[in-house]
Amino acid sequence: MSRYRRALLSKVIQIAPSEWTKEWNVSKGDMTDNGFTVSGNNSYGGGYELTSEGQLFTCTNSQNVTIAINTSTDDEVIQECKFNISLLSDLGVDWYISNGSTSARVQLRLNGGDYQMRVQTAQYNLVTTTGLESIIMNNDCVMRLEYAQDRHLKVYLNGVLYFDDVTYNTGNANTTFTVHVGSTMLLKELNLKY
């Protein structure tokens, strides 16, 4: 390749910055070395380890594991993550997306043999999508959450829009996800814009 073409290519590459404020994948190392905090990783069954494919969460006994990061902003918050769930309990996996003052909750769980997605829309009300086993179990999935300042949330799973409405403010100050007891999830990528 000529020097001219290399210089042109390097300029083109520099023109396309990432849309993400924070990007994580296995090549970046442990999440705690990348600005995230982890709680619940201990001898009570809260398992968390970096593998060659991503962060593996194996919560087997009586302890959930939570990953958190501050995403305080006056703008929209977007979270996109790639994951693979191999075991899901009735408590499942919770995602909270926050702008620092309000937050929304999305949950994947197993309930009575049915694999579900639930979005919290009021204190005691959740919108539930059922029949997701073939989509979320033992498959690489991409979930995208788009959270506006007026608490309007869009939830995409593998590019399909599953929820588009105003949500309940859960009061979480940080963007988090929690892998609950009885669930196993491999997190492959986590990208945030805030």
PDB file of C-alpha atoms in Angstrom:
ATOM      1  CA  MET A   1       0.000   0.000   0.000  1.00  0.00           C
ATOM      2  CA  SER A   2       1.370   3.404  -0.936  1.00  0.00           C
ATOM      3  CA  ARG A   3       2.228   6.058   1.643  1.00  0.00           C
ATOM      4  CA  TYR A   4      -0.540   8.267   0.192  1.00  0.00           C
ATOM      5  CA  ARG A   5      -3.203   5.550   0.588  1.00  0.00           C
ATOM      6  CA  ARG A   6      -2.051   4.784   4.156  1.00  0.00           C
ATOM      7  CA  ALA A   7      -2.265   8.485   5.085  1.00  0.00           C
ATOM      8  CA  LEU A   8      -5.724   8.769   3.518  1.00  0.00           C
ATOM      9  CA  LEU A   9      -6.915   5.639   5.303  1.00  0.00           C
ATOM     10  CA  SER A  10      -5.623   6.871   8.672  1.00  0.00           C
ATOM     11  CA  LYS A  11      -7.515  10.154   8.207  1.00  0.00           C
ATOM     12  CA  VAL A  12     -10.734   8.306   7.350  1.00  0.00           C
ATOM     13  CA  ILE A  13     -10.387   6.102  10.431  1.00  0.00           C
ATOM     14  CA  GLN A  14      -9.868   9.157  12.668  1.00  0.00           C
ATOM     15  CA  ILE A  15     -13.014  10.820  11.307  1.00  0.00           C
ATOM     16  CA  ALA A  16     -15.262   8.014  12.608  1.00  0.00           C
ATOM     17  CA  PRO A  17     -15.146   8.266  16.414  1.00  0.00           C
ATOM     18  CA  SER A  18     -17.117   5.825  18.539  1.00  0.00           C
ATOM     19  CA  GLU A  19     -20.659   6.807  19.480  1.00  0.00           C
ATOM     20  CA  TRP A  20     -20.085   5.304  22.934  1.00  0.00           C
ATOM     21  CA  THR A  21     -18.959   7.101  26.087  1.00  0.00           C
ATOM     22  CA  LYS A  22     -17.863   3.796  27.656  1.00  0.00           C
ATOM     23  CA  GLU A  23     -17.041   0.581  25.799  1.00  0.00           C
ATOM     24  CA  TRP A  24     -16.202  -2.743  27.396  1.00  0.00           C
ATOM     25  CA  ASN A  25     -15.333  -6.147  25.946  1.00  0.00           C
ATOM     26  CA  VAL A  26     -13.021  -8.957  27.051  1.00  0.00           C
ATOM     27  CA  SER A  27      -9.997  -7.385  25.334  1.00  0.00           C
ATOM     28  CA  LYS A  28     -10.193  -4.510  27.848  1.00  0.00           C
ATOM     29  CA  GLY A  29      -9.806  -6.858  30.842  1.00  0.00           C
ATOM     30  CA  ASP A  30     -11.794  -7.092  34.050  1.00  0.00           C
ATOM     31  CA  MET A  31     -14.705  -4.653  34.338  1.00  0.00           C
ATOM     32  CA  THR A  32     -13.401  -3.366  37.684  1.00  0.00           C
ATOM     33  CA  ASP A  33     -10.302  -2.115  35.835  1.00  0.00           C
ATOM     34  CA  ASN A  34     -12.560  -0.161  33.471  1.00  0.00           C
ATOM     35  CA  GLY A  35     -14.570   2.075  35.812  1.00  0.00           C
ATOM     36  CA  PHE A  36     -17.255  -0.413  36.862  1.00  0.00           C
ATOM     37  CA  THR A  37     -17.891  -1.518  40.437  1.00  0.00           C
ATOM     38  CA  VAL A  38     -18.802  -5.084  41.363  1.00  0.00           C
ATOM     39  CA  SER A  39     -20.653  -6.207  44.474  1.00  0.00           C
ATOM     40  CA  GLY A  40     -21.670  -9.671  45.638  1.00  0.00           C
ATOM     41  CA  ASN A  41     -18.635 -11.609  44.393  1.00  0.00           C
ATOM     42  CA  ASN A  42     -17.863 -13.774  47.425  1.00  0.00           C
ATOM     43  CA  SER A  43     -17.883 -17.244  48.996  1.00  0.00           C
ATOM     44  CA  TYR A  44     -21.686 -17.266  49.396  1.00  0.00           C
ATOM     45  CA  GLY A  45     -22.252 -18.186  45.768  1.00  0.00           C
ATOM     46  CA  GLY A  46     -21.831 -14.861  44.016  1.00  0.00           C
ATOM     47  CA  GLY A  47     -19.528 -15.835  41.183  1.00  0.00           C
ATOM     48  CA  TYR A  48     -17.777 -13.397  38.862  1.00  0.00           C
ATOM     49  CA  GLU A  49     -14.706 -14.104  36.724  1.00  0.00           C
ATOM     50  CA  LEU A  50     -13.048 -12.928  33.538  1.00  0.00           C
ATOM     51  CA  THR A  51     -12.807 -15.675  30.905  1.00  0.00           C
ATOM     52  CA  SER A  52     -11.459 -15.649  27.355  1.00  0.00           C
ATOM     53  CA  GLU A  53     -15.010 -14.914  26.112  1.00  0.00           C
ATOM     54  CA  GLY A  54     -16.157 -12.281  28.632  1.00  0.00           C
ATOM     55  CA  GLN A  55     -17.227 -11.733  32.248  1.00  0.00           C
ATOM     56  CA  LEU A  56     -18.909 -14.873  33.540  1.00  0.00           C
ATOM     57  CA  PHE A  57     -21.519 -14.545  36.301  1.00  0.00           C
ATOM     58  CA  THR A  58     -22.451 -17.796  38.051  1.00  0.00           C
ATOM     59  CA  CYS A  59     -24.701 -17.128  41.041  1.00  0.00           C
ATOM     60  CA  THR A  60     -25.285 -20.513  42.612  1.00  0.00           C
ATOM     61  CA  ASN A  61     -25.980 -20.203  46.328  1.00  0.00           C
ATOM     62  CA  SER A  62     -27.368 -17.118  48.046  1.00  0.00           C
ATOM     63  CA  GLN A  63     -25.634 -14.093  46.551  1.00  0.00           C
ATOM     64  CA  ASN A  64     -26.474 -11.873  43.577  1.00  0.00           C
ATOM     65  CA  VAL A  65     -23.712 -10.074  41.654  1.00  0.00           C
ATOM     66  CA  THR A  66     -24.229  -6.458  40.578  1.00  0.00           C
ATOM     67  CA  ILE A  67     -22.177  -4.379  38.132  1.00  0.00           C
ATOM     68  CA  ALA A  68     -22.647  -0.600  38.393  1.00  0.00           C
ATOM     69  CA  ILE A  69     -21.404   2.619  36.791  1.00  0.00           C
ATOM     70  CA  ASN A  70     -22.454   6.241  37.198  1.00  0.00           C
ATOM     71  CA  THR A  71     -24.163   7.564  34.054  1.00  0.00           C
ATOM     72  CA  SER A  72     -25.284  10.985  35.293  1.00  0.00           C
ATOM     73  CA  THR A  73     -26.358  13.153  32.347  1.00  0.00           C
ATOM     74  CA  ASP A  74     -28.881  15.715  31.140  1.00  0.00           C
ATOM     75  CA  ASP A  75     -29.269  13.792  27.905  1.00  0.00           C
ATOM     76  CA  GLU A  76     -30.504  10.383  26.746  1.00  0.00           C
ATOM     77  CA  VAL A  77     -28.715   7.305  28.109  1.00  0.00           C
ATOM     78  CA  ILE A  78     -28.167   4.326  25.800  1.00  0.00           C
ATOM     79  CA  GLN A  79     -26.944   0.934  26.928  1.00  0.00           C
ATOM     80  CA  GLU A  80     -26.199  -1.923  24.555  1.00  0.00           C
ATOM     81  CA  CYS A  81     -24.886  -5.257  25.735  1.00  0.00           C
ATOM     82  CA  LYS A  82     -24.131  -8.616  24.192  1.00  0.00           C
ATOM     83  CA  PHE A  83     -24.641 -11.610  26.468  1.00  0.00           C
ATOM     84  CA  ASN A  84     -25.360 -15.325  26.605  1.00  0.00           C
ATOM     85  CA  ILE A  85     -27.606 -16.757  29.336  1.00  0.00           C
ATOM     86  CA  SER A  86     -27.212 -20.469  30.070  1.00  0.00           C
ATOM     87  CA  LEU A  87     -29.292 -20.640  33.272  1.00  0.00           C
ATOM     88  CA  LEU A  88     -32.136 -18.366  34.351  1.00  0.00           C
ATOM     89  CA  SER A  89     -34.005 -18.347  37.663  1.00  0.00           C
ATOM     90  CA  ASP A  90     -37.305 -16.759  38.635  1.00  0.00           C
ATOM     91  CA  LEU A  91     -35.311 -13.708  39.782  1.00  0.00           C
ATOM     92  CA  GLY A  92     -33.285 -13.742  36.557  1.00  0.00           C
ATOM     93  CA  VAL A  93     -31.204 -10.779  35.425  1.00  0.00           C
ATOM     94  CA  ASP A  94     -32.167  -7.124  36.046  1.00  0.00           C
ATOM     95  CA  TRP A  95     -30.979  -4.134  34.021  1.00  0.00           C
ATOM     96  CA  TYR A  96     -31.390  -0.627  35.444  1.00  0.00           C
ATOM     97  CA  ILE A  97     -30.593   2.321  33.191  1.00  0.00           C
ATOM     98  CA  SER A  98     -30.187   5.696  34.883  1.00  0.00           C
ATOM     99  CA  ASN A  99     -29.571   9.335  34.027  1.00  0.00           C
ATOM    100  CA  GLY A 100     -28.405   9.976  37.599  1.00  0.00           C
ATOM    101  CA  SER A 101     -31.779  11.100  38.948  1.00  0.00           C
ATOM    102  CA  THR A 102     -34.333   8.656  37.472  1.00  0.00           C
ATOM    103  CA  SER A 103     -34.001   5.090  36.223  1.00  0.00           C
ATOM    104  CA  ALA A 104     -35.896   2.306  34.456  1.00  0.00           C
ATOM    105  CA  ARG A 105     -35.888  -1.472  35.038  1.00  0.00           C
ATOM    106  CA  VAL A 106     -35.905  -4.381  32.581  1.00  0.00           C
ATOM    107  CA  GLN A 107     -35.789  -8.016  33.711  1.00  0.00           C
ATOM    108  CA  LEU A 108     -35.276 -11.352  31.968  1.00  0.00           C
ATOM    109  CA  ARG A 109     -36.560 -14.272  34.044  1.00  0.00           C
ATOM    110  CA  LEU A 110     -38.030 -17.767  34.119  1.00  0.00           C
ATOM    111  CA  ASN A 111     -41.543 -17.960  35.548  1.00  0.00           C
ATOM    112  CA  GLY A 112     -43.484 -21.228  35.648  1.00  0.00           C
ATOM    113  CA  GLY A 113     -41.539 -22.648  32.709  1.00  0.00           C
ATOM    114  CA  ASP A 114     -41.961 -19.473  30.635  1.00  0.00           C
ATOM    115  CA  TYR A 115     -38.994 -17.274  29.711  1.00  0.00           C
ATOM    116  CA  GLN A 116     -40.038 -13.636  29.998  1.00  0.00           C
ATOM    117  CA  MET A 117     -39.008 -10.024  29.657  1.00  0.00           C
ATOM    118  CA  ARG A 118     -40.584  -7.597  32.133  1.00  0.00           C
ATOM    119  CA  VAL A 119     -40.448  -3.791  32.118  1.00  0.00           C
ATOM    120  CA  GLN A 120     -41.566  -1.885  35.211  1.00  0.00           C
ATOM    121  CA  THR A 121     -44.162   0.785  34.352  1.00  0.00           C
ATOM    122  CA  ALA A 122     -45.552   1.549  37.846  1.00  0.00           C
ATOM    123  CA  GLN A 123     -44.679   0.620  41.406  1.00  0.00           C
ATOM    124  CA  TYR A 124     -46.595  -2.660  41.200  1.00  0.00           C
ATOM    125  CA  ASN A 125     -47.079  -2.978  37.446  1.00  0.00           C
ATOM    126  CA  LEU A 126     -44.847  -4.712  34.918  1.00  0.00           C
ATOM    127  CA  VAL A 127     -45.384  -5.179  31.176  1.00  0.00           C
ATOM    128  CA  THR A 128     -44.482  -8.792  30.393  1.00  0.00           C
ATOM    129  CA  THR A 129     -43.438 -10.377  27.095  1.00  0.00           C
ATOM    130  CA  THR A 130     -43.605 -14.186  27.186  1.00  0.00           C
ATOM    131  CA  GLY A 131     -42.277 -17.084  25.123  1.00  0.00           C
ATOM    132  CA  LEU A 132     -38.666 -15.936  24.783  1.00  0.00           C
ATOM    133  CA  GLU A 133     -36.857 -19.232  25.497  1.00  0.00           C
ATOM    134  CA  SER A 134     -35.653 -19.822  21.926  1.00  0.00           C
ATOM    135  CA  ILE A 135     -34.361 -16.243  21.775  1.00  0.00           C
ATOM    136  CA  ILE A 136     -32.608 -15.736  25.117  1.00  0.00           C
ATOM    137  CA  MET A 137     -31.432 -19.172  26.239  1.00  0.00           C
ATOM    138  CA  ASN A 138     -27.972 -20.358  25.170  1.00  0.00           C
ATOM    139  CA  ASN A 139     -27.809 -17.804  22.353  1.00  0.00           C
ATOM    140  CA  ASP A 140     -25.777 -14.646  21.947  1.00  0.00           C
ATOM    141  CA  CYS A 141     -28.261 -11.791  22.398  1.00  0.00           C
ATOM    142  CA  VAL A 142     -27.969  -8.040  22.098  1.00  0.00           C
ATOM    143  CA  MET A 143     -30.164  -5.880  24.320  1.00  0.00           C
ATOM    144  CA  ARG A 144     -30.354  -2.151  23.655  1.00  0.00           C
ATOM    145  CA  LEU A 145     -31.985   0.247  26.120  1.00  0.00           C
ATOM    146  CA  GLU A 146     -32.654   3.866  25.137  1.00  0.00           C
ATOM    147  CA  TYR A 147     -33.709   5.979  28.130  1.00  0.00           C
ATOM    148  CA  ALA A 148     -34.881   9.588  27.679  1.00  0.00           C
ATOM    149  CA  GLN A 149     -35.017  12.329  30.318  1.00  0.00           C
ATOM    150  CA  ASP A 150     -38.835  12.057  30.485  1.00  0.00           C
ATOM    151  CA  ARG A 151     -38.472   8.354  31.564  1.00  0.00           C
ATOM    152  CA  HIS A 152     -39.492   7.093  28.106  1.00  0.00           C
ATOM    153  CA  LEU A 153     -37.751   3.765  27.466  1.00  0.00           C
ATOM    154  CA  LYS A 154     -37.216   1.762  24.296  1.00  0.00           C
ATOM    155  CA  VAL A 155     -36.120  -1.865  24.715  1.00  0.00           C
ATOM    156  CA  TYR A 156     -34.682  -3.760  21.765  1.00  0.00           C
ATOM    157  CA  LEU A 157     -33.688  -7.433  21.845  1.00  0.00           C
ATOM    158  CA  ASN A 158     -31.704  -8.609  18.816  1.00  0.00           C
ATOM    159  CA  GLY A 159     -32.873  -5.549  16.896  1.00  0.00           C
ATOM    160  CA  VAL A 160     -36.592  -6.109  17.600  1.00  0.00           C
ATOM    161  CA  LEU A 161     -38.441  -3.382  19.537  1.00  0.00           C
ATOM    162  CA  TYR A 162     -40.213  -5.015  22.510  1.00  0.00           C
ATOM    163  CA  PHE A 163     -41.141  -1.961  24.587  1.00  0.00           C
ATOM    164  CA  ASP A 164     -41.652   1.739  23.803  1.00  0.00           C
ATOM    165  CA  ASP A 165     -43.332   3.720  26.605  1.00  0.00           C
ATOM    166  CA  VAL A 166     -42.881   5.670  29.831  1.00  0.00           C
ATOM    167  CA  THR A 167     -41.507   3.681  32.768  1.00  0.00           C
ATOM    168  CA  TYR A 168     -41.552   3.788  36.543  1.00  0.00           C
ATOM    169  CA  ASN A 169     -38.698   5.634  38.245  1.00  0.00           C
ATOM    170  CA  THR A 170     -36.959   2.982  40.339  1.00  0.00           C
ATOM    171  CA  GLY A 171     -34.745   5.580  42.025  1.00  0.00           C
ATOM    172  CA  ASN A 172     -31.403   3.988  41.118  1.00  0.00           C
ATOM    173  CA  ALA A 173     -28.645   6.576  40.782  1.00  0.00           C
ATOM    174  CA  ASN A 174     -26.369   4.292  38.734  1.00  0.00           C
ATOM    175  CA  THR A 175     -26.783   2.188  35.618  1.00  0.00           C
ATOM    176  CA  THR A 176     -26.520  -1.409  36.825  1.00  0.00           C
ATOM    177  CA  PHE A 177     -27.267  -4.979  36.018  1.00  0.00           C
ATOM    178  CA  THR A 178     -27.711  -7.752  38.544  1.00  0.00           C
ATOM    179  CA  VAL A 179     -27.376 -11.471  37.920  1.00  0.00           C
ATOM    180  CA  HIS A 180     -29.549 -13.077  40.586  1.00  0.00           C
ATOM    181  CA  VAL A 181     -29.203 -16.376  42.438  1.00  0.00           C
ATOM    182  CA  GLY A 182     -29.797 -19.374  40.188  1.00  0.00           C
ATOM    183  CA  SER A 183     -28.769 -17.581  37.006  1.00  0.00           C
ATOM    184  CA  THR A 184     -25.638 -17.832  34.858  1.00  0.00           C
ATOM    185  CA  MET A 185     -24.742 -15.223  32.266  1.00  0.00           C
ATOM    186  CA  LEU A 186     -21.684 -14.545  30.119  1.00  0.00           C
ATOM    187  CA  LEU A 187     -21.368 -10.824  29.357  1.00  0.00           C
ATOM    188  CA  LYS A 188     -19.450 -10.330  26.108  1.00  0.00           C
ATOM    189  CA  GLU A 189     -19.805  -6.592  25.478  1.00  0.00           C
ATOM    190  CA  LEU A 190     -21.253  -3.578  27.290  1.00  0.00           C
ATOM    191  CA  ASN A 191     -21.449  -0.150  25.647  1.00  0.00           C
ATOM    192  CA  LEU A 192     -22.869   3.037  27.169  1.00  0.00           C
ATOM    193  CA  LYS A 193     -23.615   6.502  25.849  1.00  0.00           C
ATOM    194  CA  TYR A 194     -24.429   9.266  28.333  1.00  0.00           C
TER     195      TYR A 194
END
